[in-house]
CSV table of C-alpha atoms in Angstrom, one decimal:
chain,number,residue,atom,x,y,z
A,1,MET,CA,-22.5,-3.7,-28.5
A,2,VAL,CA,-21.2,-7.1,-26.4
A,3,ARG,CA,-18.1,-8.4,-27.2
A,4,ALA,CA,-17.0,-11.8,-25.6
A,5,LEU,CA,-13.6,-12.9,-26.0
A,6,ILE,CA,-13.5,-16.8,-26.2
A,7,SER,CA,-10.2,-18.8,-26.0
A,8,VAL,CA,-9.8,-22.4,-26.8
A,9,PRO,CA,-7.7,-25.1,-28.3
A,10,LYS,CA,-7.8,-25.3,-32.3
A,11,THR,CA,-6.9,-29.3,-32.3
A,12,ALA,CA,-6.7,-31.5,-28.8
A,13,LYS,CA,-5.9,-35.1,-29.0
A,14,LYS,CA,-9.0,-37.5,-28.0
A,15,GLY,CA,-9.2,-37.5,-24.4
A,16,GLU,CA,-7.1,-34.6,-23.8
A,17,VAL,CA,-8.0,-32.1,-21.3
A,18,ILE,CA,-8.2,-28.8,-22.3
A,19,GLU,CA,-8.7,-25.4,-20.8
A,20,ILE,CA,-11.3,-23.3,-21.7
A,21,LYS,CA,-11.3,-19.5,-20.9
A,22,THR,CA,-13.6,-17.2,-21.7
A,23,LEU,CA,-14.6,-13.3,-20.9
A,24,ILE,CA,-16.9,-11.2,-21.6
A,25,SER,CA,-18.1,-7.2,-21.1
A,26,HIS,CA,-20.8,-6.9,-18.9
A,27,VAL,CA,-21.5,-3.8,-15.8
A,28,MET,CA,-22.9,-7.0,-13.6
A,29,GLU,CA,-24.4,-3.9,-11.6
A,30,THR,CA,-25.3,-5.3,-8.1
A,31,GLY,CA,-28.6,-3.3,-7.6
A,32,TYR,CA,-27.3,-1.9,-4.1
A,33,ARG,CA,-25.3,0.7,-5.7
A,34,PRO,CA,-26.8,4.7,-5.8
A,35,ASP,CA,-25.1,6.1,-9.6
A,36,ALA,CA,-24.6,9.4,-10.6
A,37,THR,CA,-28.2,11.3,-9.0
A,38,GLY,CA,-28.2,9.2,-5.5
A,39,LYS,CA,-30.6,6.7,-6.7
A,40,VAL,CA,-30.2,3.1,-6.3
A,41,ALA,CA,-29.3,1.4,-9.6
A,42,PRO,CA,-30.9,-1.2,-10.7
A,43,ARG,CA,-29.8,-4.4,-10.9
A,44,ASP,CA,-28.3,-5.5,-14.5
A,45,ILE,CA,-25.6,-8.8,-13.4
A,46,LEU,CA,-25.4,-12.1,-15.7
A,47,ARG,CA,-27.2,-14.8,-13.8
A,48,ARG,CA,-26.3,-18.2,-15.7
A,49,PHE,CA,-22.6,-19.1,-17.6
A,50,THR,CA,-23.6,-22.7,-20.0
A,51,CYS,CA,-21.4,-24.6,-22.2
A,52,ARG,CA,-22.4,-27.1,-24.6
A,53,TYR,CA,-19.8,-29.5,-26.1
A,54,ASN,CA,-21.8,-30.5,-29.5
A,55,ASP,CA,-24.9,-30.1,-27.6
A,56,GLU,CA,-24.0,-31.7,-24.7
A,57,GLU,CA,-23.2,-29.1,-21.8
A,58,VAL,CA,-20.2,-30.2,-19.9
A,59,PHE,CA,-19.7,-27.0,-17.9
A,60,SER,CA,-22.0,-24.1,-16.4
A,61,ALA,CA,-21.8,-22.4,-13.3
A,62,ASP,CA,-24.7,-19.7,-11.1
A,63,LEU,CA,-23.3,-16.0,-11.5
A,64,TRP,CA,-24.4,-13.5,-8.4
A,65,GLN,CA,-23.9,-9.7,-7.4
A,66,ALA,CA,-20.0,-10.0,-6.0
A,67,VAL,CA,-18.9,-11.1,-9.5
A,68,ALA,CA,-17.0,-8.7,-10.6
A,69,ALA,CA,-17.9,-6.1,-14.1
A,70,ASN,CA,-16.6,-8.1,-17.3
A,71,PRO,CA,-16.0,-12.3,-15.6
A,72,PHE,CA,-13.7,-14.1,-16.1
A,73,ILE,CA,-14.6,-18.4,-16.1
A,74,SER,CA,-12.1,-20.2,-17.0
A,75,PHE,CA,-12.6,-24.4,-17.0
A,76,THR,CA,-10.9,-27.4,-18.5
A,77,THR,CA,-13.3,-30.2,-19.8
A,78,VAL,CA,-12.2,-33.6,-22.0
A,79,ALA,CA,-11.6,-33.2,-26.1
A,80,THR,CA,-13.6,-35.9,-27.0
A,81,ALA,CA,-15.2,-35.6,-31.0
A,82,SER,CA,-14.1,-32.7,-33.3
A,83,GLY,CA,-16.9,-30.3,-32.9
A,84,THR,CA,-18.7,-27.2,-31.7
A,85,LEU,CA,-18.2,-26.0,-28.2
A,86,SER,CA,-20.8,-23.3,-27.5
A,87,PHE,CA,-21.0,-20.6,-25.0
A,88,THR,CA,-23.7,-19.0,-23.8
A,89,TRP,CA,-24.8,-15.7,-20.8
A,90,THR,CA,-28.3,-15.1,-20.1
A,91,GLY,CA,-28.7,-12.4,-17.6
A,92,ASP,CA,-31.1,-9.6,-16.7
A,93,ASN,CA,-32.9,-7.4,-18.7
A,94,GLY,CA,-33.2,-10.3,-21.4
A,95,PHE,CA,-29.8,-10.7,-21.4
A,96,SER,CA,-28.7,-13.5,-23.6
A,97,GLN,CA,-25.3,-13.7,-25.7
A,98,THR,CA,-24.0,-16.8,-27.4
A,99,GLU,CA,-20.6,-17.3,-28.9
A,100,THR,CA,-19.2,-20.9,-30.7
A,101,ALA,CA,-15.9,-21.9,-31.0
A,102,ALA,CA,-14.5,-24.8,-33.0
A,103,ILE,CA,-12.3,-28.4,-32.5
A,104,THR,CA,-10.3,-31.0,-33.6
A,105,VAL,CA,-9.6,-33.8,-32.0
A,106,THR,CA,-7.7,-36.4,-33.5
B,1,MET,CA,35.1,8.3,6.5
B,2,SER,CA,32.1,9.2,7.2
B,3,ARG,CA,32.7,12.3,4.5
B,4,LEU,CA,33.7,8.9,2.2
B,5,VAL,CA,30.1,7.9,2.8
B,6,ALA,CA,28.6,10.6,2.0
B,7,ILE,CA,30.4,11.3,-1.2
B,8,LEU,CA,29.2,8.2,-2.4
B,9,LEU,CA,25.3,8.0,-1.2
B,10,LEU,CA,25.5,11.3,-3.5
B,11,LEU,CA,27.2,9.7,-6.0
B,12,CYS,CA,24.2,7.1,-5.6
B,13,LEU,CA,21.4,9.5,-6.0
B,14,PRO,CA,21.4,10.6,-9.7
B,15,ALA,CA,21.6,6.9,-10.2
B,16,VAL,CA,18.4,5.9,-8.2
B,17,ALA,CA,16.0,9.1,-9.2
B,18,ALA,CA,17.1,8.0,-12.8
B,19,GLU,CA,16.0,3.8,-12.1
B,20,ARG,CA,12.7,4.1,-14.3
B,21,ARG,CA,10.5,2.2,-13.0
B,22,SER,CA,6.9,1.3,-14.9
B,23,GLY,CA,3.4,1.0,-12.9
B,24,PHE,CA,3.1,-2.6,-13.9
B,25,ASP,CA,6.1,-3.4,-11.8
B,26,PHE,CA,4.2,-2.3,-8.6
B,27,MET,CA,1.3,-4.6,-8.5
B,28,SER,CA,0.7,-7.7,-7.6
B,29,PRO,CA,1.4,-10.9,-9.3
B,30,ALA,CA,-2.0,-12.0,-10.1
B,31,THR,CA,-2.7,-8.4,-11.5
B,32,GLN,CA,0.5,-8.5,-13.7
B,33,GLU,CA,-0.3,-11.6,-14.9
B,34,MET,CA,-3.4,-10.1,-16.1
B,35,GLN,CA,-2.0,-8.0,-18.6
B,36,ARG,CA,0.5,-10.2,-20.1
B,37,GLU,CA,-2.1,-13.0,-20.9
B,38,ASP,CA,-4.1,-12.3,-23.0
B,39,ALA,CA,-6.6,-14.0,-22.4
B,40,LEU,CA,-6.9,-12.7,-18.8
B,41,ASN,CA,-6.9,-9.4,-19.5
B,42,PRO,CA,-11.1,-7.5,-20.0
B,43,ALA,CA,-9.0,-4.1,-21.8
B,44,MET,CA,-8.6,-6.8,-24.8
B,45,LEU,CA,-12.4,-6.8,-24.9
B,46,TRP,CA,-12.3,-3.0,-26.1
B,47,VAL,CA,-9.6,-3.5,-28.4
B,48,ALA,CA,-11.8,-6.0,-30.2
B,49,GLU,CA,-14.4,-3.5,-29.9
B,50,GLY,CA,-11.7,-0.9,-31.4
B,51,GLU,CA,-10.9,-3.0,-33.9
B,52,ALA,CA,-14.1,-3.3,-35.1
B,53,GLN,CA,-14.7,0.4,-35.5
B,54,TRP,CA,-11.8,0.8,-37.6
B,55,ASN,CA,-13.3,-1.7,-40.0
B,56,GLU,CA,-17.1,0.4,-40.1
B,57,THR,CA,-18.0,3.0,-42.2
B,58,PRO,CA,-19.7,5.2,-40.9
B,59,ALA,CA,-22.9,7.2,-42.7
B,60,ASN,CA,-21.1,9.1,-45.5
B,61,GLY,CA,-17.8,8.5,-44.4
B,62,LYS,CA,-15.3,6.9,-44.3
B,63,SER,CA,-13.3,3.8,-42.1
B,64,CYS,CA,-10.7,5.0,-40.7
B,65,ALA,CA,-9.5,2.0,-42.8
B,66,GLY,CA,-10.7,2.7,-45.9
B,67,CYS,CA,-8.0,5.7,-44.9
B,68,HIS,CA,-4.8,4.4,-42.9
B,69,GLY,CA,-5.2,0.5,-44.4
B,70,ASP,CA,-4.4,-2.6,-42.0
B,71,ALA,CA,-3.7,-1.2,-38.4
B,72,THR,CA,-1.3,-3.8,-38.0
B,73,ALA,CA,0.9,-2.5,-40.6
B,74,SER,CA,0.1,1.7,-40.7
B,75,MET,CA,-0.4,2.2,-37.5
B,76,ARG,CA,2.5,0.2,-36.0
B,77,GLY,CA,4.3,2.5,-33.9
B,78,VAL,CA,1.6,6.1,-33.8
B,79,ALA,CA,0.5,5.7,-30.1
B,80,ALA,CA,3.9,5.8,-29.0
B,81,ARG,CA,4.7,9.4,-30.2
B,82,TYR,CA,1.7,10.8,-28.7
B,83,PRO,CA,0.5,14.0,-27.7
B,84,ALA,CA,1.8,15.3,-31.3
B,85,TYR,CA,1.7,18.5,-32.7
B,86,ASP,CA,-1.8,19.6,-34.7
B,87,GLU,CA,-1.4,21.3,-37.0
B,88,ARG,CA,-5.4,22.8,-38.0
B,89,SER,CA,-5.5,23.6,-34.2
B,90,GLY,CA,-1.9,24.3,-33.6
B,91,LYS,CA,-2.3,23.1,-30.5
B,92,ALA,CA,-0.6,19.4,-28.8
B,93,ILE,CA,-2.8,17.1,-29.0
B,94,ASP,CA,-3.6,13.7,-27.4
B,95,LEU,CA,-4.2,10.1,-29.2
B,96,GLN,CA,-8.0,10.3,-28.4
B,97,GLY,CA,-8.0,14.1,-29.8
B,98,ARG,CA,-6.8,13.1,-33.1
B,99,ILE,CA,-9.5,10.4,-33.0
B,100,ASN,CA,-11.6,12.8,-32.7
B,101,ALA,CA,-10.9,15.1,-34.7
B,102,CYS,CA,-9.8,12.5,-38.0
B,103,ARG,CA,-13.6,11.5,-37.1
B,104,ALA,CA,-15.0,15.1,-37.8
B,105,THR,CA,-12.2,16.3,-41.3
B,106,HIS,CA,-12.5,13.1,-42.6
B,107,GLN,CA,-14.8,11.2,-41.9
B,108,HIS,CA,-17.2,14.1,-42.1
B,109,GLN,CA,-19.4,13.1,-39.0
B,110,PRO,CA,-20.9,15.5,-37.2
B,111,ALA,CA,-20.8,14.4,-33.2
B,112,ALA,CA,-17.5,14.0,-31.6
B,113,PHE,CA,-17.1,10.7,-29.7
B,114,ASP,CA,-17.7,12.0,-26.0
B,115,ALA,CA,-15.1,11.5,-23.3
B,116,GLU,CA,-14.6,7.9,-22.0
B,117,SER,CA,-16.9,6.3,-24.2
B,118,ARG,CA,-16.2,3.1,-25.4
B,119,PRO,CA,-15.7,3.5,-29.0
B,120,LEU,CA,-13.6,6.5,-28.7
B,121,LEU,CA,-11.1,4.1,-25.2
B,122,GLY,CA,-11.7,1.1,-28.3
B,123,LEU,CA,-9.9,2.6,-30.5
B,124,ALA,CA,-7.5,4.0,-28.2
B,125,ALA,CA,-6.5,0.7,-26.8
B,126,TYR,CA,-6.8,-1.2,-31.0
B,127,LEU,CA,-4.1,1.9,-32.0
B,128,GLY,CA,-2.4,2.0,-28.6
B,129,LEU,CA,-2.3,-1.8,-29.1
B,130,GLN,CA,0.2,-1.5,-32.5
B,131,SER,CA,2.7,0.1,-30.6
B,132,ARG,CA,2.4,-2.5,-27.6
B,133,GLY,CA,6.4,-3.5,-26.8
B,134,LEU,CA,7.8,-0.5,-28.4
B,135,PRO,CA,9.6,2.8,-27.0
B,136,VAL,CA,7.8,5.8,-25.3
B,137,ARG,CA,9.2,8.6,-28.7
B,138,ALA,CA,9.6,11.8,-26.4
B,139,PRO,CA,8.1,14.6,-28.4
B,140,ASP,CA,10.7,15.9,-31.0
B,141,ASP,CA,8.3,18.8,-32.6
B,142,PRO,CA,10.7,22.3,-31.1
B,143,ARG,CA,6.9,23.6,-31.4
B,144,LEU,CA,5.4,21.2,-29.0
B,145,ALA,CA,7.9,23.3,-26.3
B,146,PRO,CA,6.0,25.3,-24.9
B,147,ALA,CA,3.2,22.3,-24.3
B,148,LEU,CA,5.8,21.1,-22.6
B,149,ARG,CA,6.7,23.6,-20.3
B,150,LYS,CA,3.3,24.1,-19.7
B,151,GLY,CA,3.6,20.0,-18.9
B,152,GLU,CA,5.9,20.3,-16.1
B,153,ALA,CA,5.0,23.6,-14.5
B,154,LEU,CA,1.6,21.7,-13.8
B,155,PHE,CA,3.4,18.4,-13.0
B,156,HIS,CA,5.5,21.0,-9.5
B,157,THR,CA,2.5,22.8,-9.7
B,158,ALA,CA,0.6,22.4,-5.8
B,159,MET,CA,-3.5,22.3,-5.8
B,160,GLY,CA,-6.2,21.8,-4.3
B,161,GLN,CA,-6.9,21.7,-0.4
B,162,LEU,CA,-4.4,19.3,0.4
B,163,ASN,CA,-1.8,22.3,-1.7
B,164,PHE,CA,-0.1,18.9,-3.3
B,165,SER,CA,1.8,18.7,-6.6
B,166,CYS,CA,2.4,15.6,-8.9
B,167,THR,CA,6.3,15.5,-7.8
B,168,GLN,CA,5.6,15.2,-4.5
B,169,CYS,CA,4.1,12.0,-4.5
B,170,HIS,CA,5.7,11.1,-8.1
B,171,ASP,CA,9.7,11.7,-7.6
B,172,ALA,CA,9.6,11.8,-4.5
B,173,ASN,CA,7.7,9.8,-2.7
B,174,TRP,CA,7.0,6.7,-5.1
B,175,GLY,CA,7.6,2.6,-3.7
B,176,LYS,CA,6.3,4.3,-0.5
B,177,ARG,CA,2.5,3.6,0.0
B,178,LEU,CA,-0.2,5.5,-0.3
B,179,ALA,CA,-3.6,4.7,1.7
B,180,GLY,CA,-2.2,1.2,1.2
B,181,SER,CA,-1.1,1.1,-2.3
B,182,PRO,CA,2.3,1.7,-3.9
B,183,ILE,CA,2.9,5.0,-5.0
B,184,PRO,CA,3.9,4.8,-8.7
B,185,GLN,CA,6.4,6.9,-10.6
B,186,ALA,CA,3.5,8.2,-12.8
B,187,HIS,CA,5.4,6.9,-16.4
B,188,PRO,CA,1.7,6.3,-18.7
B,189,THR,CA,3.3,3.4,-20.3
B,190,GLY,CA,0.1,1.2,-20.2
B,191,TYR,CA,-2.6,3.9,-21.3
B,192,PRO,CA,-6.2,3.8,-22.2
B,193,ILE,CA,-6.0,1.2,-19.4
B,194,TYR,CA,-8.2,-1.0,-17.9
B,195,ARG,CA,-8.1,-0.1,-14.1
B,196,LEU,CA,-9.8,-3.4,-11.1
B,197,GLU,CA,-11.1,-0.9,-9.2
B,198,TRP,CA,-13.1,1.2,-12.4
B,199,GLN,CA,-14.2,-2.1,-13.3
B,200,ASP,CA,-14.2,-0.3,-16.5
B,201,MET,CA,-11.0,0.9,-19.5
B,202,GLY,CA,-10.3,4.8,-19.0
B,203,SER,CA,-8.1,7.4,-20.7
B,204,LEU,CA,-4.9,8.4,-19.3
B,205,GLN,CA,-7.6,12.4,-18.9
B,206,ARG,CA,-8.9,10.1,-16.3
B,207,ARG,CA,-6.6,9.0,-14.2
B,208,LEU,CA,-5.2,12.6,-13.9
B,209,ARG,CA,-8.6,13.3,-13.0
B,210,ASN,CA,-8.6,11.6,-10.4
B,211,CYS,CA,-5.3,12.8,-8.5
B,212,MET,CA,-6.6,15.7,-9.1
B,213,THR,CA,-9.5,15.2,-6.9
B,214,GLY,CA,-8.1,13.6,-4.8
B,215,VAL,CA,-6.2,16.3,-3.5
B,216,ARG,CA,-9.7,18.2,-3.5
B,217,ALA,CA,-8.2,20.4,-6.4
B,218,GLU,CA,-11.0,21.0,-8.9
B,219,PRO,CA,-10.2,18.9,-12.2
B,220,PHE,CA,-9.8,20.5,-15.3
B,221,PRO,CA,-12.5,19.3,-18.1
B,222,TYR,CA,-12.4,16.5,-20.5
B,223,GLY,CA,-9.9,17.5,-23.2
B,224,ALA,CA,-8.6,21.0,-21.2
B,225,ASP,CA,-5.4,22.1,-23.0
B,226,GLU,CA,-3.5,21.3,-19.5
B,227,LEU,CA,-4.7,17.6,-19.4
B,228,VAL,CA,-3.1,17.2,-22.8
B,229,GLU,CA,0.4,19.5,-21.8
B,230,LEU,CA,0.4,17.2,-18.6
B,231,GLU,CA,-0.3,14.1,-21.0
B,232,LEU,CA,2.7,15.6,-22.9
B,233,TYR,CA,5.2,16.1,-20.3
B,234,LEU,CA,4.7,12.9,-18.5
B,235,ASN,CA,5.1,11.2,-22.2
B,236,SER,CA,8.6,12.8,-22.1
B,237,ARG,CA,9.7,11.5,-18.9
B,238,ALA,CA,8.4,8.2,-19.6
B,239,ALA,CA,10.5,8.6,-23.1
B,240,GLY,CA,11.9,5.0,-24.2
B,241,MET,CA,9.9,2.9,-21.7
B,242,ALA,CA,7.9,-0.2,-23.4
B,243,MET,CA,4.4,0.6,-24.9
B,244,GLU,CA,2.5,-2.0,-22.6
B,245,THR,CA,-0.9,-0.8,-24.0
B,246,PRO,CA,-3.6,-1.7,-23.2
B,247,ALA,CA,-2.6,-2.3,-19.7
B,248,VAL,CA,-4.3,-4.0,-16.4
B,249,ARG,CA,-3.8,-2.0,-13.3
B,250,PRO,CA,-5.2,-2.3,-10.3
């Protein structure tokens, strides 16, 4: 079961810079490491992270093998309107996980 | 004059030995920040899983919440007094052991959670969180005395090809470095922990087995009485220190 933790301020003033923190559980297996049996474990990493603010993409990142397991991604954006922030991680083996958070902008 | 200095030094010694420090104090500011702030702490992913487990009803069984209710109230301070005495087996039992025992007897689940499995560590971390900030309680059950003595003896027993005992590093040489990392005093206040080296969550038993492999001893298997006895002794040394679960360690 995949768990993700999102930290977004519940309310913000219009034009305010808000900080968003995300954490997701993922092994980020590099594809270079031998497993317990001595065989190289196949790669299993997250490839891309995107944040959409009321369906408009405001942040995205490509991820690579050098990223640690359970990646933490933090960034800022400008509070423009009340609505929903959605966060999507996609990766190897058809991995896709989306989380949402609501924000009220006054 | 030099005799006076020697006496003064001797007077100071017990004070130094009594100074107990959590592994937290030996970490870099960045790692400390990671533990302090829940939004940064990867162990909170396991806590989230544990909370879901707590409320989930297994087929033909009761949920944890079905008996214990709201964990934030009913489980407050519970993790701080484990390992405890188990009436059923007549032995010391640690928190993970208790979860599995509860699972077998009250939830009627045939299979125990595997050692170090996500649901087991998740539940242990979720329960540990309910004791965060509370003092570790010394085992006060007289029936635990034999196990406590065995744990203490193990702590002082040299083992492995390198022939080291726990006390040689963690009592005599704490604060110095081993392979570039500071040697802490071995107070298990934050378990289960998220260890950056593992990039994973792990129990105190995993950590103990790690140390045994480090001195090239054959580690006790998961769930062995010896490991629980060591846990018991370590907790008695840490009694009164604040619980940090779920902690982060380098």
